Amino acid sequence: MSRARADEEEYWHSSKFRAFTFDDEDDELSQLKESKRAVNSLRDIVDDDDDDLERVSWSGEPVGSISWSIKETASGSTSSLEGRDSSLQKGSSSYAALPKQASSYSLSSLFKGEDHHIPYGQMALTDTGVKNYAPELRRPKAEYKDYSSDWSPRDTVRRMQRGKVCSLERFRSLQDKLVLLDEAVAGHDGNVITAVLIFLKRTLRREILFRELEVRQVALCHLIHFLRETGEQKLLLDLLRTDCFFTLSLQLSQYREHLNIQDVEKRREFLKGCIGLPFSAEDTSHVQDHYTLLERQIIIEANDRHLEMSGQSEIFRKYPRKASILNMPLVTTLFYSCFYHYTEAEGTFSSPTNLKKTFKIPDKQYVLTALAARAKLRAWNDVDALLTTKNWLGYTKKKAPIGFHRVVEMLQRNNAPVQVLQEYVRLVEDVETRLNLATKYKCHDVVIETYRDLKDRIQLTAYKCKVERGSAEEEKINSILNNMVRSAY
């Protein structure tokens, strides 16, 4: 019995397998568990929701992925890994005991999910997931705050217009992607439209993309231009063979036919028929305005030709027309209306205010055109009324959407009197610009008053040499200089 027990103890002590003990600090299994806990302690650095986060780049390649992060941090990855190794060695003595083995695979291939043979000794370190292996290679969570929120398509487009980085990967359904494209087109920003098209090209099947672009002609034109710039000839040829491109070409060629029609009535009828073509909403609006403008021009031309030939209108006798108004652009038509029909009521087709309201002409464009027309006629009272506004209390003030410095330059080109120029030079807010304009156009009173307000005796004395001796301007300067001397004492 004692012999058997002695043999059993000898067996256990002589075997390469050791019995389990609680005090075994050097057990290899405990080392692996300790190192696994050390690596998993870095889990909080990485957010689980950011795995699939990608950003849009203009070249169409995904940006923000793990492989991209590795490329971005390649220069500092070595130092960060060494820092992590040293910190883990200080925090855990058992981790320092693990031997470092040479790796036959790269981090990029590991993150891309490629299948490589991994030794059993390293399996315990890699089976916890990619993010736990090298979390420092990802960007901090705080850097994703600008594009990790659930933005709507409209908010996403607005942020992209402001240069913010936004993730488009959250738009997974076809409906959301089409709404995003429509919002980008409505924003009239070519860069944003191109970015959204790159995203759709990468995430939609070619047949679906071409089908949806058939009714979105603006986006279709942007895609064609993008494919030409990037040299994607195969995709471009496939697009050119589709019905959507032929539909767009047919519409444009049909619309261009109006240029070959000389008879104005036939051209008007032709444009009326073009309104029914399947253009986009924006293009349909342009064709409608073109037809309406030509219709107006026909009516105005017939009436003005009759007035000119009969000699009933004084303005046509004094300023005969040099050309017909037919087929002229909208701005030219507005100038013509402000020149010959400025005082007409809004109810007439030739009234400038009627044109402004019908074609939604901005205030800045209207004031600039009307000012040029009335200044050419030297109608200074009309210029004054055009730049005078009244508030709800009944007070009036001068206001120029184009800036008073441009008003002064336009009036001077039309040989406005010095008294008229001085009135608007005084309204220029910038002191330096006001002095330059007043000096250039010899508005002496404005120069003297400006130096007086600045209390600049030196400039006043110097400017005194530029005015005529014995003139009212010289007397005004002398009076101001005497008052400055008295106030100093």
Short mmCIF file of C-alpha atoms in Angstrom, two decimals:
data_model
loop_
_atom_site.label_atom_id
_atom_site.label_comp_id
_atom_site.label_asym_id
_atom_site.label_seq_id
_atom_site.Cartn_x
_atom_site.Cartn_y
_atom_site.Cartn_z
CA MET A 1 0.00 0.00 0.00
CA SER A 2 2.76 2.37 0.96
CA ARG A 3 4.61 1.28 -2.16
CA ALA A 4 1.71 2.21 -4.38
CA ARG A 5 1.31 5.59 -2.73
CA ALA A 6 5.04 6.32 -3.16
CA ASP A 7 4.80 5.39 -6.84
CA GLU A 8 1.82 7.68 -7.31
CA GLU A 9 3.61 10.67 -5.76
CA GLU A 10 6.67 9.95 -7.87
CA TYR A 11 4.46 9.84 -10.96
CA TRP A 12 2.93 13.24 -10.30
CA HIS A 13 6.23 14.88 -9.39
CA SER A 14 8.15 13.37 -12.28
CA SER A 15 5.53 14.02 -14.97
CA LYS A 16 5.74 17.04 -17.30
CA PHE A 17 2.19 17.89 -16.19
CA ARG A 18 1.90 19.71 -12.92
CA ALA A 19 -0.97 19.75 -10.54
CA PHE A 20 -3.11 22.85 -10.21
CA THR A 21 -2.09 25.21 -7.40
CA PHE A 22 -3.46 28.61 -6.38
CA ASP A 23 0.03 29.98 -5.81
CA ASP A 24 1.34 29.25 -9.28
CA GLU A 25 2.21 32.79 -10.45
CA ASP A 26 4.21 31.62 -13.49
CA ASP A 27 1.53 29.51 -15.13
CA GLU A 28 1.43 30.22 -18.90
CA LEU A 29 -2.35 30.14 -18.99
CA SER A 30 -2.52 32.84 -16.35
CA GLN A 31 -0.03 34.88 -18.38
CA LEU A 32 -2.27 34.74 -21.42
CA LYS A 33 -5.32 35.68 -19.37
CA GLU A 34 -3.43 38.55 -17.77
CA SER A 35 -2.28 39.93 -21.14
CA LYS A 36 -5.79 39.49 -22.57
CA ARG A 37 -7.25 41.53 -19.72
CA ALA A 38 -4.59 44.22 -20.26
CA VAL A 39 -5.45 44.52 -23.93
CA ASN A 40 -9.19 44.44 -23.31
CA SER A 41 -8.83 47.25 -20.78
CA LEU A 42 -8.40 49.56 -23.77
CA ARG A 43 -11.91 48.78 -25.04
CA ASP A 44 -13.34 52.10 -23.87
CA ILE A 45 -11.07 54.03 -26.22
CA VAL A 46 -12.96 52.79 -29.27
CA ASP A 47 -16.68 53.31 -29.87
CA ASP A 48 -18.44 50.23 -31.25
CA ASP A 49 -20.73 52.36 -33.38
CA ASP A 50 -17.93 53.72 -35.53
CA ASP A 51 -16.96 50.46 -37.24
CA ASP A 52 -18.60 51.21 -40.54
CA LEU A 53 -18.05 54.93 -40.50
CA GLU A 54 -16.88 56.28 -43.82
CA ARG A 55 -16.54 59.73 -45.25
CA VAL A 56 -16.92 60.91 -48.81
CA SER A 57 -13.82 61.87 -50.76
CA TRP A 58 -13.99 63.63 -54.13
CA SER A 59 -12.12 60.74 -55.78
CA GLY A 60 -14.82 58.28 -54.74
CA GLU A 61 -12.64 56.22 -52.37
CA PRO A 62 -13.89 55.64 -48.82
CA VAL A 63 -12.13 57.75 -46.24
CA GLY A 64 -12.23 57.14 -42.53
CA SER A 65 -11.98 53.36 -42.67
CA ILE A 66 -9.53 51.40 -40.57
CA SER A 67 -7.06 50.97 -43.41
CA TRP A 68 -7.17 54.69 -44.04
CA SER A 69 -6.54 55.35 -40.36
CA ILE A 70 -3.50 53.07 -40.48
CA LYS A 71 -2.10 55.02 -43.43
CA GLU A 72 -2.75 58.32 -41.70
CA THR A 73 -1.02 57.24 -38.51
CA ALA A 74 1.78 55.18 -40.05
CA SER A 75 4.39 57.74 -39.07
CA GLY A 76 3.46 57.64 -35.40
CA SER A 77 2.31 54.06 -35.05
CA THR A 78 5.70 52.68 -34.08
CA SER A 79 6.16 55.13 -31.24
CA SER A 80 2.62 54.64 -29.99
CA LEU A 81 2.98 50.84 -30.02
CA GLU A 82 6.25 51.07 -28.11
CA GLY A 83 4.60 53.40 -25.60
CA ARG A 84 1.79 50.94 -25.12
CA ASP A 85 4.18 48.05 -24.66
CA SER A 86 6.14 49.93 -22.03
CA SER A 87 2.99 50.95 -20.15
CA LEU A 88 1.67 47.40 -20.13
CA GLN A 89 5.03 46.10 -18.96
CA LYS A 90 4.93 48.46 -15.99
CA GLY A 91 1.31 47.61 -15.16
CA SER A 92 1.66 43.83 -15.44
CA SER A 93 4.78 41.84 -14.77
CA SER A 94 3.27 38.74 -16.35
CA TYR A 95 2.82 40.55 -19.72
CA ALA A 96 6.54 41.28 -19.77
CA ALA A 97 7.23 37.59 -19.55
CA LEU A 98 5.50 36.89 -22.89
CA PRO A 99 8.05 36.39 -25.67
CA LYS A 100 7.71 38.64 -28.73
CA GLN A 101 7.22 36.59 -31.88
CA ALA A 102 7.83 37.76 -35.41
CA SER A 103 4.65 38.46 -37.36
CA SER A 104 4.30 37.35 -40.96
CA TYR A 105 1.21 39.45 -41.68
CA SER A 106 0.57 43.22 -41.73
CA LEU A 107 -1.82 45.24 -39.65
CA SER A 108 -3.65 46.45 -42.75
CA SER A 109 -4.34 42.88 -43.88
CA LEU A 110 -5.45 41.99 -40.36
CA PHE A 111 -7.94 44.89 -40.27
CA LYS A 112 -9.22 44.11 -43.75
CA GLY A 113 -10.16 40.66 -42.52
CA GLU A 114 -7.80 38.60 -44.69
CA ASP A 115 -7.36 35.01 -43.67
CA HIS A 116 -3.83 34.36 -42.46
CA HIS A 117 -2.50 31.57 -40.35
CA ILE A 118 -2.06 32.78 -36.77
CA PRO A 119 -0.01 30.72 -34.32
CA TYR A 120 -1.88 29.26 -31.39
CA GLY A 121 0.18 31.27 -28.93
CA GLN A 122 -1.16 34.49 -30.41
CA MET A 123 -4.77 33.37 -30.77
CA ALA A 124 -5.67 34.52 -27.29
CA LEU A 125 -4.56 38.06 -28.17
CA THR A 126 -6.40 38.30 -31.50
CA ASP A 127 -9.68 36.53 -30.80
CA THR A 128 -11.01 39.54 -28.86
CA GLY A 129 -11.61 41.52 -32.06
CA VAL A 130 -9.79 43.92 -34.30
CA LYS A 131 -10.51 47.04 -32.26
CA ASN A 132 -9.00 45.57 -29.10
CA TYR A 133 -5.79 44.69 -30.87
CA ALA A 134 -4.66 48.18 -31.84
CA PRO A 135 -7.22 50.77 -30.70
CA GLU A 136 -4.70 53.62 -30.75
CA LEU A 137 -4.61 53.46 -34.55
CA ARG A 138 -8.18 54.79 -34.69
CA ARG A 139 -9.01 58.44 -34.24
CA PRO A 140 -10.28 59.60 -30.87
CA LYS A 141 -14.02 59.51 -30.42
CA ALA A 142 -14.18 63.28 -29.95
CA GLU A 143 -12.99 63.82 -33.53
CA TYR A 144 -16.09 62.07 -34.88
CA LYS A 145 -18.55 64.41 -33.17
CA ASP A 146 -19.09 66.56 -36.29
CA TYR A 147 -20.29 63.70 -38.46
CA SER A 148 -21.46 60.94 -36.15
CA SER A 149 -24.92 62.39 -35.54
CA ASP A 150 -28.04 61.31 -37.37
CA TRP A 151 -28.38 64.28 -39.72
CA SER A 152 -31.30 64.57 -42.11
CA PRO A 153 -30.59 64.81 -45.89
CA ARG A 154 -31.16 68.58 -45.85
CA ASP A 155 -28.91 69.13 -42.83
CA THR A 156 -26.25 66.88 -44.36
CA VAL A 157 -26.23 68.91 -47.60
CA ARG A 158 -26.03 72.19 -45.68
CA ARG A 159 -23.09 70.94 -43.61
CA MET A 160 -21.30 69.76 -46.76
CA GLN A 161 -21.82 73.20 -48.30
CA ARG A 162 -20.07 74.70 -45.26
CA GLY A 163 -17.14 72.32 -45.67
CA LYS A 164 -18.08 70.04 -42.77
CA VAL A 165 -17.29 66.32 -42.94
CA CYS A 166 -20.46 64.24 -43.07
CA SER A 167 -21.01 60.50 -43.30
CA LEU A 168 -23.30 59.39 -46.12
CA GLU A 169 -23.21 55.71 -45.18
CA ARG A 170 -26.23 56.11 -42.90
CA PHE A 171 -28.42 56.64 -45.96
CA ARG A 172 -29.02 53.00 -46.78
CA SER A 173 -32.43 52.89 -48.43
CA LEU A 174 -32.99 53.95 -52.01
CA GLN A 175 -35.56 56.53 -50.94
CA ASP A 176 -33.13 58.22 -48.53
CA LYS A 177 -30.42 58.32 -51.17
CA LEU A 178 -32.74 59.91 -53.73
CA VAL A 179 -33.91 62.50 -51.21
CA LEU A 180 -30.25 63.29 -50.48
CA LEU A 181 -29.58 63.75 -54.22
CA ASP A 182 -32.62 66.01 -54.64
CA GLU A 183 -31.51 68.16 -51.70
CA ALA A 184 -28.01 68.45 -53.19
CA VAL A 185 -29.43 69.55 -56.56
CA ALA A 186 -31.72 72.06 -54.83
CA GLY A 187 -28.67 73.53 -53.07
CA HIS A 188 -27.06 74.48 -56.42
CA ASP A 189 -23.59 73.45 -55.19
CA GLY A 190 -21.69 71.49 -57.83
CA ASN A 191 -19.19 70.01 -55.36
CA VAL A 192 -21.94 68.65 -53.12
CA ILE A 193 -23.85 67.22 -56.11
CA THR A 194 -20.69 65.50 -57.34
CA ALA A 195 -19.95 64.08 -53.87
CA VAL A 196 -23.46 62.63 -53.56
CA LEU A 197 -23.22 61.16 -57.08
CA ILE A 198 -19.93 59.47 -56.17
CA PHE A 199 -21.65 57.94 -53.15
CA LEU A 200 -24.62 56.74 -55.24
CA LYS A 201 -22.32 55.37 -57.95
CA ARG A 202 -20.57 53.28 -55.32
CA THR A 203 -23.68 52.05 -53.47
CA LEU A 204 -26.32 51.61 -56.22
CA ARG A 205 -26.52 49.22 -59.10
CA ARG A 206 -25.82 50.82 -62.45
CA GLU A 207 -29.31 50.14 -63.80
CA ILE A 208 -31.01 51.76 -60.81
CA LEU A 209 -28.70 54.79 -60.89
CA PHE A 210 -29.30 55.42 -64.60
CA ARG A 211 -33.04 54.95 -64.20
CA GLU A 212 -33.27 57.53 -61.42
CA LEU A 213 -31.03 60.01 -63.24
CA GLU A 214 -33.36 59.93 -66.22
CA VAL A 215 -35.76 62.26 -64.37
CA ARG A 216 -32.96 64.28 -62.76
CA GLN A 217 -31.31 66.03 -65.67
CA VAL A 218 -29.13 68.37 -63.58
CA ALA A 219 -27.59 65.45 -61.70
CA LEU A 220 -27.20 63.56 -64.99
CA CYS A 221 -25.19 66.41 -66.51
CA HIS A 222 -22.96 66.54 -63.40
CA LEU A 223 -22.33 62.79 -63.61
CA ILE A 224 -21.45 62.96 -67.32
CA HIS A 225 -19.00 65.78 -66.65
CA PHE A 226 -17.48 63.90 -63.69
CA LEU A 227 -16.99 60.71 -65.72
CA ARG A 228 -15.30 62.69 -68.48
CA GLU A 229 -12.96 64.38 -66.02
CA THR A 230 -12.01 61.14 -64.26
CA GLY A 231 -11.61 59.18 -67.50
CA GLU A 232 -14.14 56.43 -66.66
CA GLN A 233 -14.81 55.72 -70.31
CA LYS A 234 -16.56 52.37 -69.89
CA LEU A 235 -19.17 53.71 -67.48
CA LEU A 236 -19.56 56.83 -69.60
CA LEU A 237 -20.23 54.78 -72.73
CA ASP A 238 -22.79 52.68 -70.87
CA LEU A 239 -24.49 55.87 -69.74
CA LEU A 240 -24.50 57.35 -73.23
CA ARG A 241 -26.23 54.23 -74.54
CA THR A 242 -29.12 54.52 -72.07
CA ASP A 243 -32.47 56.10 -72.77
CA CYS A 244 -31.96 58.86 -70.19
CA PHE A 245 -29.08 60.39 -72.12
CA PHE A 246 -30.94 60.20 -75.41
CA THR A 247 -33.96 61.80 -73.75
CA LEU A 248 -31.81 64.69 -72.52
CA SER A 249 -30.14 65.10 -75.91
CA LEU A 250 -33.51 65.03 -77.65
CA GLN A 251 -34.93 67.70 -75.35
CA LEU A 252 -31.95 70.01 -75.77
CA SER A 253 -31.79 69.59 -79.54
CA GLN A 254 -35.54 70.17 -79.77
CA TYR A 255 -35.25 73.34 -77.68
CA ARG A 256 -32.32 74.64 -79.77
CA GLU A 257 -34.47 74.53 -82.88
CA HIS A 258 -36.03 77.88 -81.92
CA LEU A 259 -32.75 79.56 -82.91
CA ASN A 260 -33.35 78.58 -86.53
CA ILE A 261 -36.86 80.05 -86.64
CA GLN A 262 -36.78 83.60 -87.97
CA ASP A 263 -40.48 84.40 -87.82
CA VAL A 264 -41.21 85.68 -84.33
CA GLU A 265 -44.77 84.35 -84.18
CA LYS A 266 -43.67 80.87 -85.22
CA ARG A 267 -40.87 81.01 -82.66
CA ARG A 268 -43.34 81.93 -79.95
CA GLU A 269 -45.57 79.00 -80.82
CA PHE A 270 -42.57 76.68 -80.92
CA LEU A 271 -41.44 77.77 -77.44
CA LYS A 272 -44.96 77.24 -76.18
CA GLY A 273 -44.72 73.64 -77.36
CA CYS A 274 -41.32 73.20 -75.66
CA ILE A 275 -42.93 73.85 -72.27
CA GLY A 276 -44.48 70.38 -72.46
CA LEU A 277 -41.13 68.61 -72.92
CA PRO A 278 -40.03 66.44 -69.96
CA PHE A 279 -37.42 68.87 -68.66
CA SER A 280 -36.52 69.12 -65.00
CA ALA A 281 -38.58 71.50 -62.88
CA GLU A 282 -35.89 74.17 -62.99
CA ASP A 283 -35.39 73.92 -66.76
CA THR A 284 -39.14 73.95 -67.34
CA SER A 285 -39.32 77.21 -65.40
CA HIS A 286 -36.62 78.72 -67.64
CA VAL A 287 -38.44 77.67 -70.81
CA GLN A 288 -41.68 79.13 -69.44
CA ASP A 289 -39.94 82.45 -68.70
CA HIS A 290 -38.41 82.47 -72.18
CA TYR A 291 -41.84 82.05 -73.74
CA THR A 292 -43.41 84.71 -71.50
CA LEU A 293 -40.62 87.19 -72.24
CA LEU A 294 -40.92 86.73 -76.00
CA GLU A 295 -44.68 87.17 -75.75
CA ARG A 296 -44.16 90.44 -73.85
CA GLN A 297 -41.59 91.65 -76.35
CA ILE A 298 -43.98 91.09 -79.24
CA ILE A 299 -46.65 93.23 -77.56
CA ILE A 300 -44.19 96.00 -76.57
CA GLU A 301 -42.60 96.06 -80.03
CA ALA A 302 -45.96 96.44 -81.80
CA ASN A 303 -47.09 99.31 -79.55
CA ASP A 304 -43.77 101.18 -79.62
CA ARG A 305 -43.42 100.87 -83.38
CA HIS A 306 -46.86 102.45 -83.74
CA LEU A 307 -45.98 105.30 -81.31
CA GLU A 308 -42.68 105.94 -83.04
CA MET A 309 -44.16 106.06 -86.52
CA SER A 310 -47.08 108.29 -85.48
CA GLY A 311 -44.84 110.72 -83.60
CA GLN A 312 -47.24 110.88 -80.67
CA SER A 313 -44.60 110.20 -78.01
CA GLU A 314 -42.03 112.85 -77.14
CA ILE A 315 -39.44 110.41 -75.84
CA PHE A 316 -39.42 108.47 -79.11
CA ARG A 317 -38.98 111.74 -81.02
CA LYS A 318 -36.11 112.83 -78.78
CA TYR A 319 -34.45 109.40 -78.46
CA PRO A 320 -35.30 107.28 -81.54
CA ARG A 321 -34.95 103.54 -81.11
CA LYS A 322 -31.77 102.03 -82.56
CA ALA A 323 -32.89 98.37 -82.59
CA SER A 324 -35.88 96.13 -82.08
CA ILE A 325 -36.60 94.72 -78.63
CA LEU A 326 -37.51 91.28 -80.02
CA ASN A 327 -35.39 88.31 -78.87
CA MET A 328 -33.40 90.50 -76.49
CA PRO A 329 -32.31 89.21 -73.02
CA LEU A 330 -34.33 90.01 -69.92
CA VAL A 331 -31.88 92.65 -68.61
CA THR A 332 -31.89 94.44 -71.97
CA THR A 333 -35.68 94.38 -71.96
CA LEU A 334 -35.73 95.85 -68.45
CA PHE A 335 -33.32 98.63 -69.47
CA TYR A 336 -35.50 99.38 -72.51
CA SER A 337 -38.59 99.52 -70.32
CA CYS A 338 -36.89 101.81 -67.77
CA PHE A 339 -35.73 104.07 -70.59
CA TYR A 340 -38.99 104.45 -72.53
CA HIS A 341 -41.77 103.34 -70.13
CA TYR A 342 -40.50 104.23 -66.64
CA THR A 343 -43.61 106.12 -65.51
CA GLU A 344 -46.19 103.60 -66.74
CA ALA A 345 -48.52 101.86 -64.30
CA GLU A 346 -47.79 98.35 -63.13
CA GLY A 347 -50.76 96.95 -65.00
CA THR A 348 -49.17 97.44 -68.43
CA PHE A 349 -46.89 94.83 -69.99
CA SER A 350 -44.15 97.40 -70.68
CA SER A 351 -43.99 98.69 -67.08
CA PRO A 352 -40.61 98.09 -65.36
CA THR A 353 -42.32 97.14 -62.10
CA ASN A 354 -44.47 94.64 -63.99
CA LEU A 355 -41.35 93.02 -65.47
CA LYS A 356 -39.70 92.96 -62.06
CA LYS A 357 -42.68 91.22 -60.49
CA THR A 358 -43.33 88.78 -63.34
CA PHE A 359 -39.76 87.53 -63.68
CA LYS A 360 -38.80 87.92 -60.01
CA ILE A 361 -35.89 90.26 -60.71
CA PRO A 362 -33.81 90.91 -57.54
CA ASP A 363 -33.81 94.42 -56.08
CA LYS A 364 -30.09 94.83 -56.68
CA GLN A 365 -30.38 94.02 -60.39
CA TYR A 366 -33.47 96.20 -60.78
CA VAL A 367 -31.88 99.25 -59.08
CA LEU A 368 -28.68 98.88 -61.09
CA THR A 369 -30.54 98.66 -64.42
CA ALA A 370 -33.05 101.41 -63.66
CA LEU A 371 -30.31 103.71 -62.37
CA ALA A 372 -28.31 103.25 -65.58
CA ALA A 373 -31.36 104.02 -67.72
CA ARG A 374 -32.51 107.12 -65.81
CA ALA A 375 -28.97 108.49 -65.47
CA LYS A 376 -28.51 108.18 -69.22
CA LEU A 377 -31.60 110.38 -69.61
CA ARG A 378 -30.20 112.74 -66.92
CA ALA A 379 -33.42 112.33 -64.98
CA TRP A 380 -31.89 113.17 -61.60
CA ASN A 381 -35.25 113.40 -59.85
CA ASP A 382 -36.01 109.80 -60.86
CA VAL A 383 -32.59 108.77 -59.56
CA ASP A 384 -33.33 110.43 -56.24
CA ALA A 385 -36.75 108.77 -56.00
CA LEU A 386 -35.26 105.39 -56.90
CA LEU A 387 -32.75 105.58 -54.03
CA THR A 388 -35.19 107.00 -51.45
CA THR A 389 -37.04 104.64 -49.13
CA LYS A 390 -39.69 105.31 -46.47
CA ASN A 391 -40.08 103.35 -43.25
CA TRP A 392 -43.35 102.57 -41.47
CA LEU A 393 -43.08 105.77 -39.39
CA GLY A 394 -42.99 107.90 -42.53
CA TYR A 395 -39.32 108.86 -42.31
CA THR A 396 -37.33 108.78 -45.55
CA LYS A 397 -33.70 107.94 -46.12
CA LYS A 398 -31.39 107.11 -48.97
CA LYS A 399 -30.59 103.44 -49.59
CA ALA A 400 -28.56 101.87 -52.39
CA PRO A 401 -28.42 98.03 -52.64
CA ILE A 402 -25.47 98.36 -55.02
CA GLY A 403 -23.51 100.73 -52.74
CA PHE A 404 -23.32 104.52 -53.00
CA HIS A 405 -19.78 104.38 -54.39
CA ARG A 406 -21.15 102.60 -57.50
CA VAL A 407 -23.98 105.13 -57.70
CA VAL A 408 -21.43 107.96 -57.75
CA GLU A 409 -19.37 106.30 -60.49
CA MET A 410 -22.43 105.66 -62.64
CA LEU A 411 -23.69 109.23 -62.24
CA GLN A 412 -20.27 110.64 -63.08
CA ARG A 413 -20.10 108.55 -66.28
CA ASN A 414 -23.36 110.21 -67.33
CA ASN A 415 -21.99 113.72 -66.62
CA ALA A 416 -24.00 114.41 -63.49
CA PRO A 417 -23.61 117.93 -61.97
CA VAL A 418 -21.27 118.40 -59.02
CA GLN A 419 -24.23 119.20 -56.76
CA VAL A 420 -25.81 115.81 -57.55
CA LEU A 421 -22.52 113.98 -57.13
CA GLN A 422 -21.79 115.60 -53.77
CA GLU A 423 -25.14 114.48 -52.41
CA TYR A 424 -24.28 110.81 -52.97
CA VAL A 425 -20.58 111.07 -52.17
CA ARG A 426 -21.57 112.22 -48.67
CA LEU A 427 -23.51 108.96 -48.25
CA VAL A 428 -20.44 106.75 -48.76
CA GLU A 429 -19.75 105.27 -45.33
CA ASP A 430 -16.07 104.43 -45.67
CA VAL A 431 -14.08 107.64 -44.96
CA GLU A 432 -11.13 106.76 -47.17
CA THR A 433 -13.36 105.83 -50.11
CA ARG A 434 -15.39 109.00 -49.62
CA LEU A 435 -12.26 111.18 -49.65
CA ASN A 436 -10.91 109.44 -52.76
CA LEU A 437 -14.16 109.90 -54.67
CA ALA A 438 -14.59 113.50 -53.53
CA THR A 439 -11.03 114.38 -54.51
CA LYS A 440 -11.26 112.55 -57.83
CA TYR A 441 -14.50 114.24 -58.89
CA LYS A 442 -13.66 117.64 -57.28
CA CYS A 443 -16.43 117.61 -54.71
CA HIS A 444 -14.63 120.24 -52.57
CA ASP A 445 -17.36 120.65 -49.99
CA VAL A 446 -17.31 116.94 -49.16
CA VAL A 447 -13.51 116.94 -48.74
CA ILE A 448 -13.57 120.02 -46.49
CA GLU A 449 -16.42 118.68 -44.36
CA THR A 450 -14.71 115.31 -43.96
CA TYR A 451 -11.41 116.85 -42.80
CA ARG A 452 -13.38 119.13 -40.48
CA ASP A 453 -15.11 116.16 -38.87
CA LEU A 454 -11.72 114.46 -38.52
CA LYS A 455 -10.26 117.68 -37.02
CA ASP A 456 -7.30 117.33 -39.34
CA ARG A 457 -5.78 120.84 -39.63
CA ILE A 458 -2.78 119.61 -41.61
CA GLN A 459 -4.91 118.12 -44.40
CA LEU A 460 -7.18 121.17 -44.43
CA THR A 461 -4.21 123.48 -44.84
CA ALA A 462 -2.81 121.29 -47.61
CA TYR A 463 -6.15 121.13 -49.42
CA LYS A 464 -6.44 124.92 -49.27
CA CYS A 465 -3.73 125.07 -51.94
CA LYS A 466 -5.87 122.94 -54.30
CA VAL A 467 -8.89 125.27 -54.47
CA GLU A 468 -9.10 128.58 -56.28
CA ARG A 469 -8.06 131.69 -54.44
CA GLY A 470 -10.91 133.85 -53.31
CA SER A 471 -13.43 131.05 -53.92
CA ALA A 472 -16.16 130.03 -51.49
CA GLU A 473 -14.23 126.84 -50.71
CA GLU A 474 -11.15 128.80 -49.59
CA GLU A 475 -13.27 131.02 -47.32
CA LYS A 476 -14.88 127.91 -45.85
CA ILE A 477 -11.47 126.39 -45.07
CA ASN A 478 -10.24 129.62 -43.44
CA SER A 479 -13.35 129.78 -41.27
CA ILE A 480 -12.89 126.19 -40.11
CA LEU A 481 -9.20 126.71 -39.32
CA ASN A 482 -10.00 129.88 -37.28
CA ASN A 483 -12.63 128.02 -35.30
CA MET A 484 -10.13 125.26 -34.54
CA VAL A 485 -7.64 127.82 -33.21
CA ARG A 486 -10.27 129.47 -30.98
CA SER A 487 -11.44 126.12 -29.60
CA ALA A 488 -7.84 125.20 -28.77
CA TYR A 489 -7.61 128.20 -26.46
#
